[in-house]
Amino acid sequence: MRAFFISFLVLVTTSSSFAALVPISSLQARATRYDSFLDCLEHAGLFPIWEGQPAYASDIAPFNLRFSWKPAVILYPKDTTDVAAAVKCGATYGVKVNARSGGHSYAAFALGGENGHLTISLDNLRHLSVNGSTATIGAGNRLGDVALYLWNNGKRAMAHGTCPYVGIGGHAGQGGFGIPSRAWGLLADQVTSIQIVTADGAIRTASKTQNADLFWAATGAGAYFGIITQFTTVTHKAVDSVAFSYTFGNYGAEDASRGLLAWQRFANDPKRPLDANLGLQLHVNPGGPPSGISFSVSGSYYSADVAKLNATMAPLLAELGKPTATTLQPQGWITSVLYYAGAPDVSGLNTTLAPDAHDHFYATSTFVSEREPLGKPSTDALMKYFYGPGVKSEVGWFIIFDLYGGQKSAIRSLGADYNAFDARDALYSIQYYGSFPCTVSDADGIKFIQGMKAALEQNQPKTVFKEYVNYIDSTYSAAVAHKKYYPTHTERLTAIKNKYDPERVFHNPQDF
Ligand SMILES: Cc1cc2nc3c(=O)[nH]c(=O)nc-3n(C[C@H](O)[C@H](O)[C@H](O)COP(=O)(O)OP(=O)(O)OC[C@H]3O[C@@H](n4cnc5c(N)ncnc54)[C@H](O)[C@@H]3O)c2cc1C
């Protein structure tokens, strides 16, 4: 079996800690070293899987099929003690280590973001419990399973993203925005303590009062400081809501630009601060005739009071005109979770019942701050792009605006340095996403999506835009990533990295 592993070392030629092309004379020595690494894992009672073994190809398939990173080894520890043993082997033999929770990183960073790493997949760490308003969540859980468990065990709830298959490890570790986040904060903000294996193999508890620096860093920049094996979180009473959607299928580019500016003013009108129970989005994507673009204002109001929602939305609708389609749907909590998941019933939240989907895509993001909202040149250029190249493109694209801020928002109220998440001043995020059919090359598809963002950002040249790390841009170097994701926190994060992981055991191309 080891022969496969040695041949992997010979064949792989990309740069990485574990996979540089080496002269044959030193190959045997290296192979011996890697053999010792495998021995280390096996002596710890772990079952390393490497290239050539039957499970390897399927086990390393990323969510984003644009990538094909080859870890040296992938393994599935049964508990935190196993995780610690695996990290120690990686550290001892100089193999870089990454955790995989749900595997949904846009850059496939759970597989290293380059070849030759040790991927520790947390699929077996799926324990869940609730005690009063506190939940304990194994880091291998997916969001759908967490939501379903909380609902079935005391009608509890949390704010988190919409896709059932996204893992809690990456999502909570680096933010985690959901439609109720203006009321309850990001998923990372709802975490009260973590169990984390650090680079020395120690199993630590971190919270606001214990290893507070590690806790601060791992709730916002979670991929770089250790492997979180368990989250303790607050939960909330599950609430009813009204889902709404107003679609304007007949807008031209100028209407859409005016509409976006109206949406932005509404989002942060000092005279009419929006209720924190309002989750608000704006979707723009290819649509049917007459314009070929669909412009849609949507979200959920976390109260069953339709009249109050209508009164809240009235000023915006007065500016947007008459929608071509309207939905107003009162719904219980779990129905709302299903609505956003696009799942017909609760079985759609149980991720053990059906395999995950995959996509071949590129995505990136912009945070628009409360201080520097978009001006008309930006919104005009963006809409011109959608109604021009956007209508013609073969890329399957969409763009989502998510409201984070406004005076009453819980995300905003925690203050700039609450945890490593570095965009408390954001009024809203914009995600630009494109799936590439086989007729579109990766280079062309990426250029098309980057064109949207450039249209918006380059028409506001004085603004330094931040971005959302959970929509990680695979094209960024570490230096660019730090400026975009952690502009005010990089120095502090680097110091914490130096303290807990001086040898950069946990590493991807955007590491500190
Ligand atoms: C279909 C889809 C829908 C999405 N919807 C939303 C949304 O509504 N809101 C939102 O905010 N985001 C959303 N995202 C983005 C999502 O939050 C990120 O991709 C997230 O990082 C995925 O986490 P994961 O555990 O599934 O991914 P992984 O690929 O497993 O992990 C992502 C990163 O975190 C690291 N990591 C994972 N687990 C741990 C751990 N236990 N300890 C330390 N590091 C760890 C990995 O090494 C990797 O670097 C969505 C993504 C997809 C693909």
Coordinates of C-alpha atoms and ligand atoms in Angstrom, one line a residue:
M1 CA 0.0 0.0 0.0
R2 CA 2.8 2.4 0.8
A3 CA 4.0 2.0 -2.8
F4 CA 1.1 4.2 -3.9
F5 CA 2.1 6.8 -1.4
I6 CA 5.7 6.9 -2.6
S7 CA 4.6 7.1 -6.2
F8 CA 2.5 10.1 -5.2
L9 CA 5.6 11.8 -4.0
V10 CA 7.4 11.2 -7.2
L11 CA 4.5 12.4 -9.4
V12 CA 3.4 15.5 -7.7
T13 CA 5.2 18.5 -8.9
T14 CA 3.3 21.5 -7.5
S15 CA 4.8 23.6 -4.7
S16 CA 3.8 22.7 -1.2
S17 CA 5.3 21.7 2.1
F18 CA 4.9 18.1 1.1
A19 CA 5.1 17.9 -2.6
A20 CA 8.0 19.6 -4.2
L21 CA 9.8 17.9 -7.1
V22 CA 13.0 16.5 -5.5
P23 CA 16.1 14.8 -6.9
I24 CA 15.8 11.0 -6.9
S25 CA 18.9 10.8 -4.6
S26 CA 16.9 12.4 -1.8
L27 CA 13.6 10.8 -2.6
Q28 CA 14.3 7.7 -0.6
A29 CA 15.1 9.8 2.5
R30 CA 11.9 11.8 2.0
A31 CA 9.9 8.6 1.4
T32 CA 11.2 7.2 4.7
R33 CA 10.2 10.4 6.4
Y34 CA 6.6 10.2 4.9
D35 CA 6.5 6.5 5.8
S36 CA 7.3 7.6 9.4
F37 CA 4.5 10.1 9.2
L38 CA 2.1 7.4 8.2
D39 CA 3.5 5.1 10.9
C40 CA 2.8 7.9 13.4
L41 CA -0.8 8.2 12.3
E42 CA -1.3 4.4 12.3
H43 CA 0.4 4.0 15.7
A44 CA -2.1 6.5 17.0
G45 CA -4.9 4.2 15.9
L46 CA -5.9 6.4 13.0
F47 CA -6.6 5.2 9.4
P48 CA -4.9 7.4 6.9
I49 CA -6.2 7.3 3.4
W50 CA -3.8 8.3 0.6
E51 CA -3.8 8.4 -3.2
G52 CA -4.3 5.1 -4.8
Q53 CA -6.5 3.7 -2.0
P54 CA -10.1 3.1 -3.2
A55 CA -11.7 5.8 -1.1
Y56 CA -9.3 8.5 -1.8
A57 CA -10.7 10.0 -5.0
S58 CA -14.3 10.3 -3.7
D59 CA -13.1 11.5 -0.2
I60 CA -11.2 14.4 -1.7
A61 CA -13.9 15.7 -4.0
P62 CA -14.5 19.3 -3.1
F63 CA -17.8 21.2 -3.2
N64 CA -16.2 23.5 -5.8
L65 CA -15.1 21.3 -8.6
R66 CA -12.9 24.0 -10.1
F67 CA -10.2 22.6 -7.7
S68 CA -8.5 19.3 -7.5
W69 CA -6.1 19.6 -4.6
K70 CA -4.5 16.3 -3.5
P71 CA -4.0 16.0 0.2
A72 CA -1.1 13.6 1.1
V73 CA -3.5 12.0 3.6
I74 CA -7.1 12.4 4.6
L75 CA -8.5 10.8 7.7
Y76 CA -11.6 10.6 9.8
P77 CA -10.9 10.9 13.6
K78 CA -13.6 9.5 15.9
D79 CA -13.1 12.1 18.6
T80 CA -11.0 15.1 19.8
T81 CA -8.3 12.9 21.2
D82 CA -7.8 11.4 17.7
V83 CA -7.7 14.9 16.2
A84 CA -5.0 15.9 18.7
A85 CA -2.9 12.8 17.8
A86 CA -3.2 13.5 14.1
V87 CA -2.2 17.2 14.5
K88 CA 0.9 16.0 16.5
C89 CA 1.9 13.7 13.7
G90 CA 1.5 16.5 11.1
A91 CA 3.5 18.9 13.3
T92 CA 6.3 16.3 14.0
Y93 CA 6.8 15.5 10.3
G94 CA 6.3 18.9 8.8
V95 CA 3.0 18.2 7.1
K96 CA 0.6 21.1 6.9
V97 CA -2.8 20.4 8.4
N98 CA -6.4 21.6 7.6
A99 CA -9.7 20.8 9.1
R100 CA -12.7 19.9 7.0
S101 CA -16.2 20.4 8.4
G102 CA -18.7 20.7 5.6
G103 CA -16.1 21.0 2.8
H104 CA -17.9 24.1 1.3
S105 CA -14.9 26.5 1.2
Y106 CA -15.1 28.3 -2.1
A107 CA -11.4 27.7 -2.6
A108 CA -11.4 24.1 -1.2
F109 CA -9.1 25.2 1.6
A110 CA -10.1 22.2 3.7
L111 CA -8.1 20.2 1.3
G112 CA -5.1 22.6 1.8
G113 CA -5.6 25.0 -1.1
E114 CA -2.4 23.3 -2.5
N115 CA -1.2 19.7 -2.7
G116 CA 0.3 17.6 0.0
H117 CA -1.5 18.5 3.2
L118 CA -3.1 16.4 5.9
T119 CA -6.9 16.9 5.8
I120 CA -8.6 16.1 9.0
S121 CA -12.2 15.5 8.1
L122 CA -14.6 15.9 11.1
D123 CA -17.5 13.9 9.7
N124 CA -17.6 11.6 12.9
L125 CA -17.8 14.6 15.2
R126 CA -21.5 15.0 14.9
H127 CA -22.7 15.0 18.5
L128 CA -25.4 17.5 19.4
S129 CA -27.1 18.4 22.7
V130 CA -29.2 21.2 24.1
N131 CA -29.4 22.3 27.7
G132 CA -31.8 25.1 28.3
S133 CA -30.7 27.9 26.0
T134 CA -27.2 26.4 25.4
A135 CA -26.3 24.0 22.6
T136 CA -23.2 21.9 22.3
I137 CA -22.3 21.1 18.7
G138 CA -19.7 18.8 17.3
A139 CA -17.7 20.5 14.6
G140 CA -18.6 17.9 11.9
N141 CA -22.2 19.0 11.9
R142 CA -23.9 20.6 9.0
L143 CA -26.2 23.6 9.3
G144 CA -29.3 21.6 8.3
D145 CA -28.8 18.9 10.9
V146 CA -28.1 21.6 13.6
A147 CA -31.3 23.5 12.7
L148 CA -33.4 20.3 12.7
Y149 CA -31.9 19.1 16.0
L150 CA -32.5 22.4 17.8
W151 CA -36.1 22.5 16.5
N152 CA -36.8 18.9 17.6
N153 CA -35.3 19.5 21.0
G154 CA -37.1 22.4 22.6
K155 CA -38.1 24.5 19.5
R156 CA -34.7 26.4 19.7
A157 CA -33.1 28.3 16.8
M158 CA -29.9 30.2 15.8
A159 CA -29.0 32.6 13.0
H160 CA -26.9 30.9 10.3
G161 CA -26.6 30.5 6.6
T162 CA -29.3 28.9 4.4
C163 CA -27.6 25.9 2.8
P164 CA -28.2 22.7 4.9
Y165 CA -24.9 21.1 3.8
V166 CA -22.6 23.9 4.8
G167 CA -20.5 22.8 7.8
I168 CA -20.5 24.6 11.2
G169 CA -16.7 24.5 11.3
G170 CA -16.0 26.9 8.5
H171 CA -19.2 28.8 8.8
A172 CA -19.1 29.7 12.5
G173 CA -15.3 29.9 12.4
Q174 CA -15.4 32.8 9.9
G175 CA -18.6 34.6 10.5
G176 CA -21.8 32.9 9.4
F177 CA -24.5 35.2 8.2
G178 CA -28.2 34.2 8.1
I179 CA -31.4 36.1 7.5
P180 CA -32.1 36.5 11.2
S181 CA -28.5 37.8 11.9
R182 CA -29.7 41.4 12.3
A183 CA -31.6 40.1 15.4
W184 CA -29.2 37.5 16.7
G185 CA -25.8 38.2 15.2
L186 CA -23.5 36.1 13.1
L187 CA -23.2 32.4 14.0
A188 CA -19.7 33.2 15.3
D189 CA -21.2 35.8 17.6
Q190 CA -23.6 33.2 19.1
V191 CA -20.6 30.9 20.1
T192 CA -19.8 31.2 23.8
S193 CA -16.9 28.7 23.9
I194 CA -15.0 26.3 21.8
Q195 CA -12.9 23.1 22.2
I196 CA -9.9 23.5 20.0
V197 CA -6.8 21.4 19.2
T198 CA -3.8 23.7 18.8
A199 CA -0.6 23.1 16.8
D200 CA 1.2 21.5 19.8
G201 CA -1.5 18.9 20.0
A202 CA -3.1 20.3 23.2
I203 CA -6.8 20.2 23.6
R204 CA -7.9 23.6 24.9
T205 CA -11.1 25.3 25.9
A206 CA -11.4 28.9 24.7
S207 CA -14.0 31.5 25.6
K208 CA -14.2 35.2 26.6
T209 CA -12.6 34.2 29.9
Q210 CA -10.3 31.3 29.1
N211 CA -7.6 31.5 26.3
A212 CA -9.5 34.7 25.3
D213 CA -7.0 35.6 22.6
L214 CA -7.5 32.2 20.9
F215 CA -11.3 32.5 21.2
W216 CA -11.2 36.0 19.7
A217 CA -9.1 34.8 16.7
A218 CA -10.9 31.5 16.1
T219 CA -14.4 33.1 15.9
G220 CA -13.8 35.1 12.8
A221 CA -10.5 33.7 11.4
G222 CA -11.1 30.1 12.4
A223 CA -9.1 28.3 9.8
Y224 CA -5.7 29.4 11.1
F225 CA -5.4 28.7 14.8
G226 CA -6.3 25.1 15.4
I227 CA -9.0 22.6 14.8
I228 CA -12.2 23.4 16.6
T229 CA -13.8 20.2 17.6
Q230 CA -16.8 21.5 19.5
F231 CA -18.8 24.7 19.7
T232 CA -20.9 25.8 22.7
T233 CA -23.5 28.3 21.6
V234 CA -26.5 30.3 22.8
T235 CA -29.8 29.4 21.1
H236 CA -33.0 31.4 20.8
K237 CA -36.7 30.7 21.0
A238 CA -37.8 29.7 17.5
V239 CA -40.0 32.4 16.2
D240 CA -42.6 32.7 13.5
S241 CA -42.0 35.0 10.6
V242 CA -43.4 36.4 7.3
A243 CA -41.3 35.7 4.2
F244 CA -41.7 38.3 1.5
S245 CA -40.5 38.9 -2.0
Y246 CA -41.2 41.7 -4.5
T247 CA -39.9 41.0 -8.0
F248 CA -39.5 43.7 -10.6
G249 CA -39.1 41.8 -13.9
N250 CA -39.7 44.8 -16.1
Y251 CA -36.9 47.1 -14.9
G252 CA -34.3 48.4 -17.3
A253 CA -30.8 49.3 -16.1
E254 CA -31.7 52.8 -15.0
D255 CA -34.7 51.6 -13.0
A256 CA -32.5 49.0 -11.4
S257 CA -29.9 51.5 -10.4
R258 CA -32.5 53.8 -8.9
G259 CA -34.0 50.7 -7.2
L260 CA -30.7 49.8 -5.6
L261 CA -30.1 53.3 -4.3
A262 CA -33.6 53.3 -2.9
W263 CA -33.0 49.9 -1.2
Q264 CA -29.7 51.3 0.2
R265 CA -31.4 54.5 1.6
F266 CA -34.2 52.4 3.1
A267 CA -31.6 50.1 4.8
N268 CA -30.1 52.9 6.8
D269 CA -32.5 55.8 7.0
P270 CA -31.6 57.6 10.3
K271 CA -35.2 58.9 10.5
R272 CA -36.6 55.3 10.2
P273 CA -34.2 52.8 11.8
L274 CA -35.2 49.4 10.7
D275 CA -36.4 46.8 13.2
A276 CA -33.7 44.3 14.0
N277 CA -36.3 41.6 13.2
L278 CA -36.2 42.4 9.5
G279 CA -33.9 40.3 7.4
L280 CA -33.5 42.0 4.1
Q281 CA -32.0 41.0 0.8
L282 CA -31.8 42.1 -2.8
H283 CA -31.3 39.5 -5.6
V284 CA -30.3 40.3 -9.1
N285 CA -30.0 37.5 -11.6
P286 CA -30.8 36.6 -15.2
G287 CA -34.6 36.5 -15.6
G288 CA -37.3 36.2 -18.3
P289 CA -38.6 38.8 -20.7
P290 CA -38.9 41.7 -21.1
S291 CA -35.6 42.8 -19.7
G292 CA -33.8 39.5 -19.2
I293 CA -32.9 40.5 -15.6
S294 CA -34.8 39.9 -12.4
F295 CA -34.5 42.4 -9.6
S296 CA -36.0 41.2 -6.4
V297 CA -36.3 42.6 -2.9
S298 CA -36.9 39.8 -0.4
G299 CA -36.3 38.6 3.2
S300 CA -38.1 37.6 6.3
Y301 CA -39.7 39.6 9.1
Y302 CA -39.3 37.6 12.3
S303 CA -42.7 38.3 13.7
A304 CA -46.0 36.9 12.4
D305 CA -47.4 40.5 12.1
V306 CA -48.1 41.0 8.4
A307 CA -49.6 44.4 8.9
K308 CA -46.4 45.6 10.6
L309 CA -44.3 44.2 7.8
N310 CA -46.4 46.0 5.2
A311 CA -46.1 49.2 7.1
T312 CA -42.3 48.7 7.4
M313 CA -41.8 48.0 3.7
A314 CA -44.3 50.7 2.4
P315 CA -41.7 53.5 2.1
L316 CA -39.4 51.3 0.0
L317 CA -42.2 50.0 -2.2
A318 CA -43.5 53.5 -2.8
E319 CA -40.1 54.2 -4.4
L320 CA -39.8 50.9 -6.3
G321 CA -43.1 51.0 -8.0
K322 CA -45.5 48.1 -8.7
P323 CA -43.8 44.6 -8.5
T324 CA -44.5 42.1 -11.3
A325 CA -44.7 39.4 -8.6
T326 CA -45.3 39.5 -4.9
T327 CA -45.1 36.8 -2.2
L328 CA -46.1 37.3 1.4
Q329 CA -45.9 34.0 3.3
P330 CA -46.5 33.7 7.1
Q331 CA -44.5 30.7 8.3
G332 CA -43.4 28.8 11.4
W333 CA -39.7 28.7 12.2
I334 CA -38.8 25.4 10.6
T335 CA -40.9 26.2 7.5
S336 CA -38.8 29.3 7.2
V337 CA -35.5 27.3 7.4
L338 CA -36.9 24.9 4.7
Y339 CA -38.0 27.9 2.6
Y340 CA -34.4 29.3 2.4
A341 CA -32.9 25.8 2.0
G342 CA -35.2 25.1 -0.9
A343 CA -36.2 21.9 0.8
P344 CA -39.7 20.5 0.5
D345 CA -39.8 18.9 3.9
V346 CA -37.7 18.4 7.0
S347 CA -35.9 15.4 5.5
G348 CA -34.1 18.0 3.3
L349 CA -32.3 19.2 6.5
N350 CA -31.1 15.8 7.4
T351 CA -27.8 15.7 5.4
T352 CA -27.2 12.0 6.2
L353 CA -30.1 11.1 3.9
A354 CA -28.8 12.4 0.5
P355 CA -25.4 13.2 -0.8
D356 CA -24.2 16.8 -1.1
A357 CA -24.3 18.6 -4.5
H358 CA -21.2 20.1 -6.2
D359 CA -20.7 23.1 -8.4
H360 CA -17.9 24.5 -10.7
F361 CA -17.8 28.2 -9.8
Y362 CA -16.0 31.3 -8.7
A363 CA -17.4 33.8 -6.2
T364 CA -16.2 37.0 -4.6
S365 CA -17.7 39.8 -2.5
T366 CA -17.8 43.4 -1.4
F367 CA -18.9 44.9 1.9
V368 CA -20.5 48.3 1.5
S369 CA -20.0 50.3 4.7
E370 CA -22.5 52.5 6.5
R371 CA -20.0 55.3 6.3
E372 CA -19.5 55.1 2.5
P373 CA -22.7 53.9 0.8
L374 CA -22.6 53.4 -3.0
G375 CA -23.0 56.5 -5.2
K376 CA -24.9 56.6 -8.5
P377 CA -21.8 56.1 -10.7
S378 CA -21.3 52.7 -9.0
T379 CA -24.9 51.5 -9.1
D380 CA -25.3 52.7 -12.7
A381 CA -22.1 50.9 -13.8
L382 CA -23.1 47.7 -12.0
M383 CA -26.6 47.6 -13.6
K384 CA -25.2 48.5 -17.0
Y385 CA -23.0 45.5 -16.7
F386 CA -25.9 43.2 -15.7
Y387 CA -28.2 44.4 -18.5
G388 CA -25.3 44.4 -21.0
P389 CA -22.7 41.5 -20.7
G390 CA -24.9 39.9 -17.9
V391 CA -27.8 39.2 -20.2
K392 CA -25.6 37.7 -22.9
S393 CA -23.2 35.6 -20.7
E394 CA -23.3 31.8 -20.6
V395 CA -22.2 31.9 -16.9
G396 CA -24.9 31.0 -14.5
W397 CA -24.6 34.0 -12.3
F398 CA -26.4 35.7 -9.4
I399 CA -25.7 38.5 -7.1
I400 CA -27.1 38.8 -3.5
F401 CA -27.1 41.8 -1.3
D402 CA -27.5 40.9 2.4
L403 CA -28.4 43.6 4.9
Y404 CA -26.0 43.4 7.9
G405 CA -26.3 46.9 9.5
G406 CA -28.7 49.6 10.3
Q407 CA -28.8 51.2 13.7
K408 CA -30.6 48.4 15.5
S409 CA -28.6 45.5 14.0
A410 CA -27.1 43.0 16.5
I411 CA -24.1 42.5 14.1
R412 CA -23.3 46.2 14.3
S413 CA -24.0 46.6 18.0
L414 CA -21.3 44.2 19.1
G415 CA -18.6 46.7 18.2
A416 CA -15.6 46.6 15.8
D417 CA -13.4 44.3 17.9
Y418 CA -15.9 41.8 19.4
N419 CA -14.2 39.0 17.6
A420 CA -11.9 38.6 14.6
F421 CA -14.7 39.3 12.1
D422 CA -13.6 42.6 10.8
A423 CA -16.7 44.3 9.1
R424 CA -19.0 45.5 11.9
D425 CA -19.3 48.7 10.0
A426 CA -20.8 46.9 7.0
L427 CA -24.2 48.1 5.9
Y428 CA -24.6 45.2 3.5
S429 CA -22.6 42.5 1.7
I430 CA -22.7 41.8 -2.0
Q431 CA -21.9 38.3 -3.2
Y432 CA -21.1 37.8 -6.9
Y433 CA -21.3 34.2 -7.9
G434 CA -21.0 32.4 -11.2
S435 CA -21.2 28.7 -12.2
F436 CA -19.3 27.9 -15.3
P437 CA -20.7 25.5 -17.9
C438 CA -18.2 23.5 -19.9
T439 CA -18.4 26.0 -22.7
V440 CA -16.9 28.7 -20.5
S441 CA -13.3 28.5 -19.4
D442 CA -12.4 29.2 -15.8
A443 CA -10.4 32.2 -16.9
D444 CA -13.3 33.7 -18.9
G445 CA -15.8 32.9 -16.1
I446 CA -13.6 34.5 -13.4
K447 CA -13.1 37.6 -15.6
F448 CA -16.8 37.9 -16.2
I449 CA -17.6 37.8 -12.4
Q450 CA -14.7 40.1 -11.6
G451 CA -16.1 42.5 -14.2
M452 CA -19.2 43.0 -12.0
K453 CA -17.2 43.8 -9.0
A454 CA -14.9 46.1 -10.9
A455 CA -17.8 48.0 -12.4
L456 CA -19.0 48.7 -8.9
E457 CA -15.8 49.3 -7.0
Q458 CA -13.8 51.2 -9.7
N459 CA -16.6 53.8 -9.9
Q460 CA -16.1 54.6 -6.2
P461 CA -12.3 54.8 -6.3
K462 CA -11.8 56.5 -2.9
T463 CA -13.5 53.8 -1.0
V464 CA -11.5 50.9 0.4
F465 CA -13.9 48.0 0.3
K466 CA -13.7 45.1 2.7
E467 CA -14.9 41.6 1.8
Y468 CA -16.4 38.6 3.5
V469 CA -14.0 35.7 4.2
N470 CA -16.7 33.1 4.1
Y471 CA -17.1 34.0 0.4
I472 CA -13.4 33.5 0.1
D473 CA -11.8 34.6 -3.2
S474 CA -9.5 31.9 -4.4
T475 CA -7.5 34.3 -6.5
Y476 CA -6.1 36.3 -3.6
S477 CA -2.6 36.1 -2.2
A478 CA -2.2 36.1 1.6
A479 CA -1.4 39.9 1.6
V480 CA -4.4 40.8 -0.5
A481 CA -6.7 38.5 1.6
H482 CA -5.5 40.1 4.8
K483 CA -6.3 43.6 3.5
K484 CA -9.7 42.6 2.3
Y485 CA -10.8 40.3 5.2
Y486 CA -8.9 41.6 8.2
P487 CA -7.8 45.2 7.5
T488 CA -7.7 46.2 11.1
H489 CA -7.2 42.8 12.7
T490 CA -4.2 41.5 10.7
E491 CA -1.6 42.6 13.2
R492 CA -3.4 41.1 16.2
L493 CA -4.2 37.9 14.3
T494 CA -0.5 37.5 13.2
A495 CA 0.6 37.9 16.9
I496 CA -1.9 35.2 18.0
K497 CA -0.8 33.0 15.2
N498 CA 2.9 33.4 16.3
K499 CA 1.9 32.4 19.8
Y500 CA -0.2 29.3 19.1
D501 CA 1.2 28.1 15.8
P502 CA 4.7 29.5 15.2
E503 CA 5.6 26.8 12.7
R504 CA 2.4 27.4 10.6
V505 CA 1.1 23.8 11.1
F506 CA -2.4 25.0 10.1
H507 CA -1.8 26.6 6.7
N508 CA -3.5 27.5 3.5
P509 CA -2.3 30.0 0.8
Q510 CA -4.0 33.0 2.7
D511 CA -2.4 32.2 6.1
F512 CA -1.0 34.8 8.5
Ligands
LIG1 C1 -24.1 26.6 -1.2 C2 -23.5 27.5 -0.2 C3 -24.3 28.4 0.5 C4 -23.7 29.3 1.4 N1 -24.5 30.1 2.1 C5 -24.0 31.0 3.0 C6 -24.8 31.8 3.8 O1 -26.0 31.9 3.7 N2 -24.2 32.7 4.7 C7 -22.8 32.7 4.9 O2 -22.3 33.4 5.7 N3 -22.0 31.8 4.2 C8 -22.6 31.0 3.3 N4 -21.8 30.2 2.5 C9 -20.3 30.2 2.7 C10 -19.9 29.3 3.9 O3 -20.2 29.9 5.1 C11 -18.4 29.0 3.8 O4 -18.1 28.4 2.6 C12 -17.9 28.2 5.0 O5 -16.6 28.4 5.3 C13 -18.1 26.7 4.7 O6 -17.8 26.0 5.9 P1 -17.6 24.4 5.8 O7 -17.3 23.9 7.1 O8 -18.7 23.8 5.0 O9 -16.3 24.4 4.8 P2 -14.8 23.7 4.9 O10 -14.4 23.7 3.5 O11 -14.9 22.4 5.6 O12 -14.1 24.8 5.8 C14 -13.9 26.1 5.3 C15 -12.6 26.6 6.0 O13 -12.7 26.5 7.4 C16 -11.7 25.6 7.9 N5 -12.4 24.8 8.9 C17 -13.4 23.9 8.7 N6 -13.7 23.4 9.9 C18 -12.9 23.8 10.8 C19 -12.7 23.6 12.2 N7 -13.5 22.7 12.8 N8 -11.7 24.2 12.8 C20 -10.9 25.1 12.2 N9 -11.0 25.3 10.9 C21 -12.0 24.7 10.2 C22 -11.2 24.8 6.7 O14 -9.9 24.3 6.9 C23 -11.4 25.8 5.6 O15 -10.2 26.6 5.5 C24 -22.3 29.3 1.6 C25 -21.5 28.4 0.9 C26 -22.1 27.5 0.0 C27 -21.2 26.6 -0.8

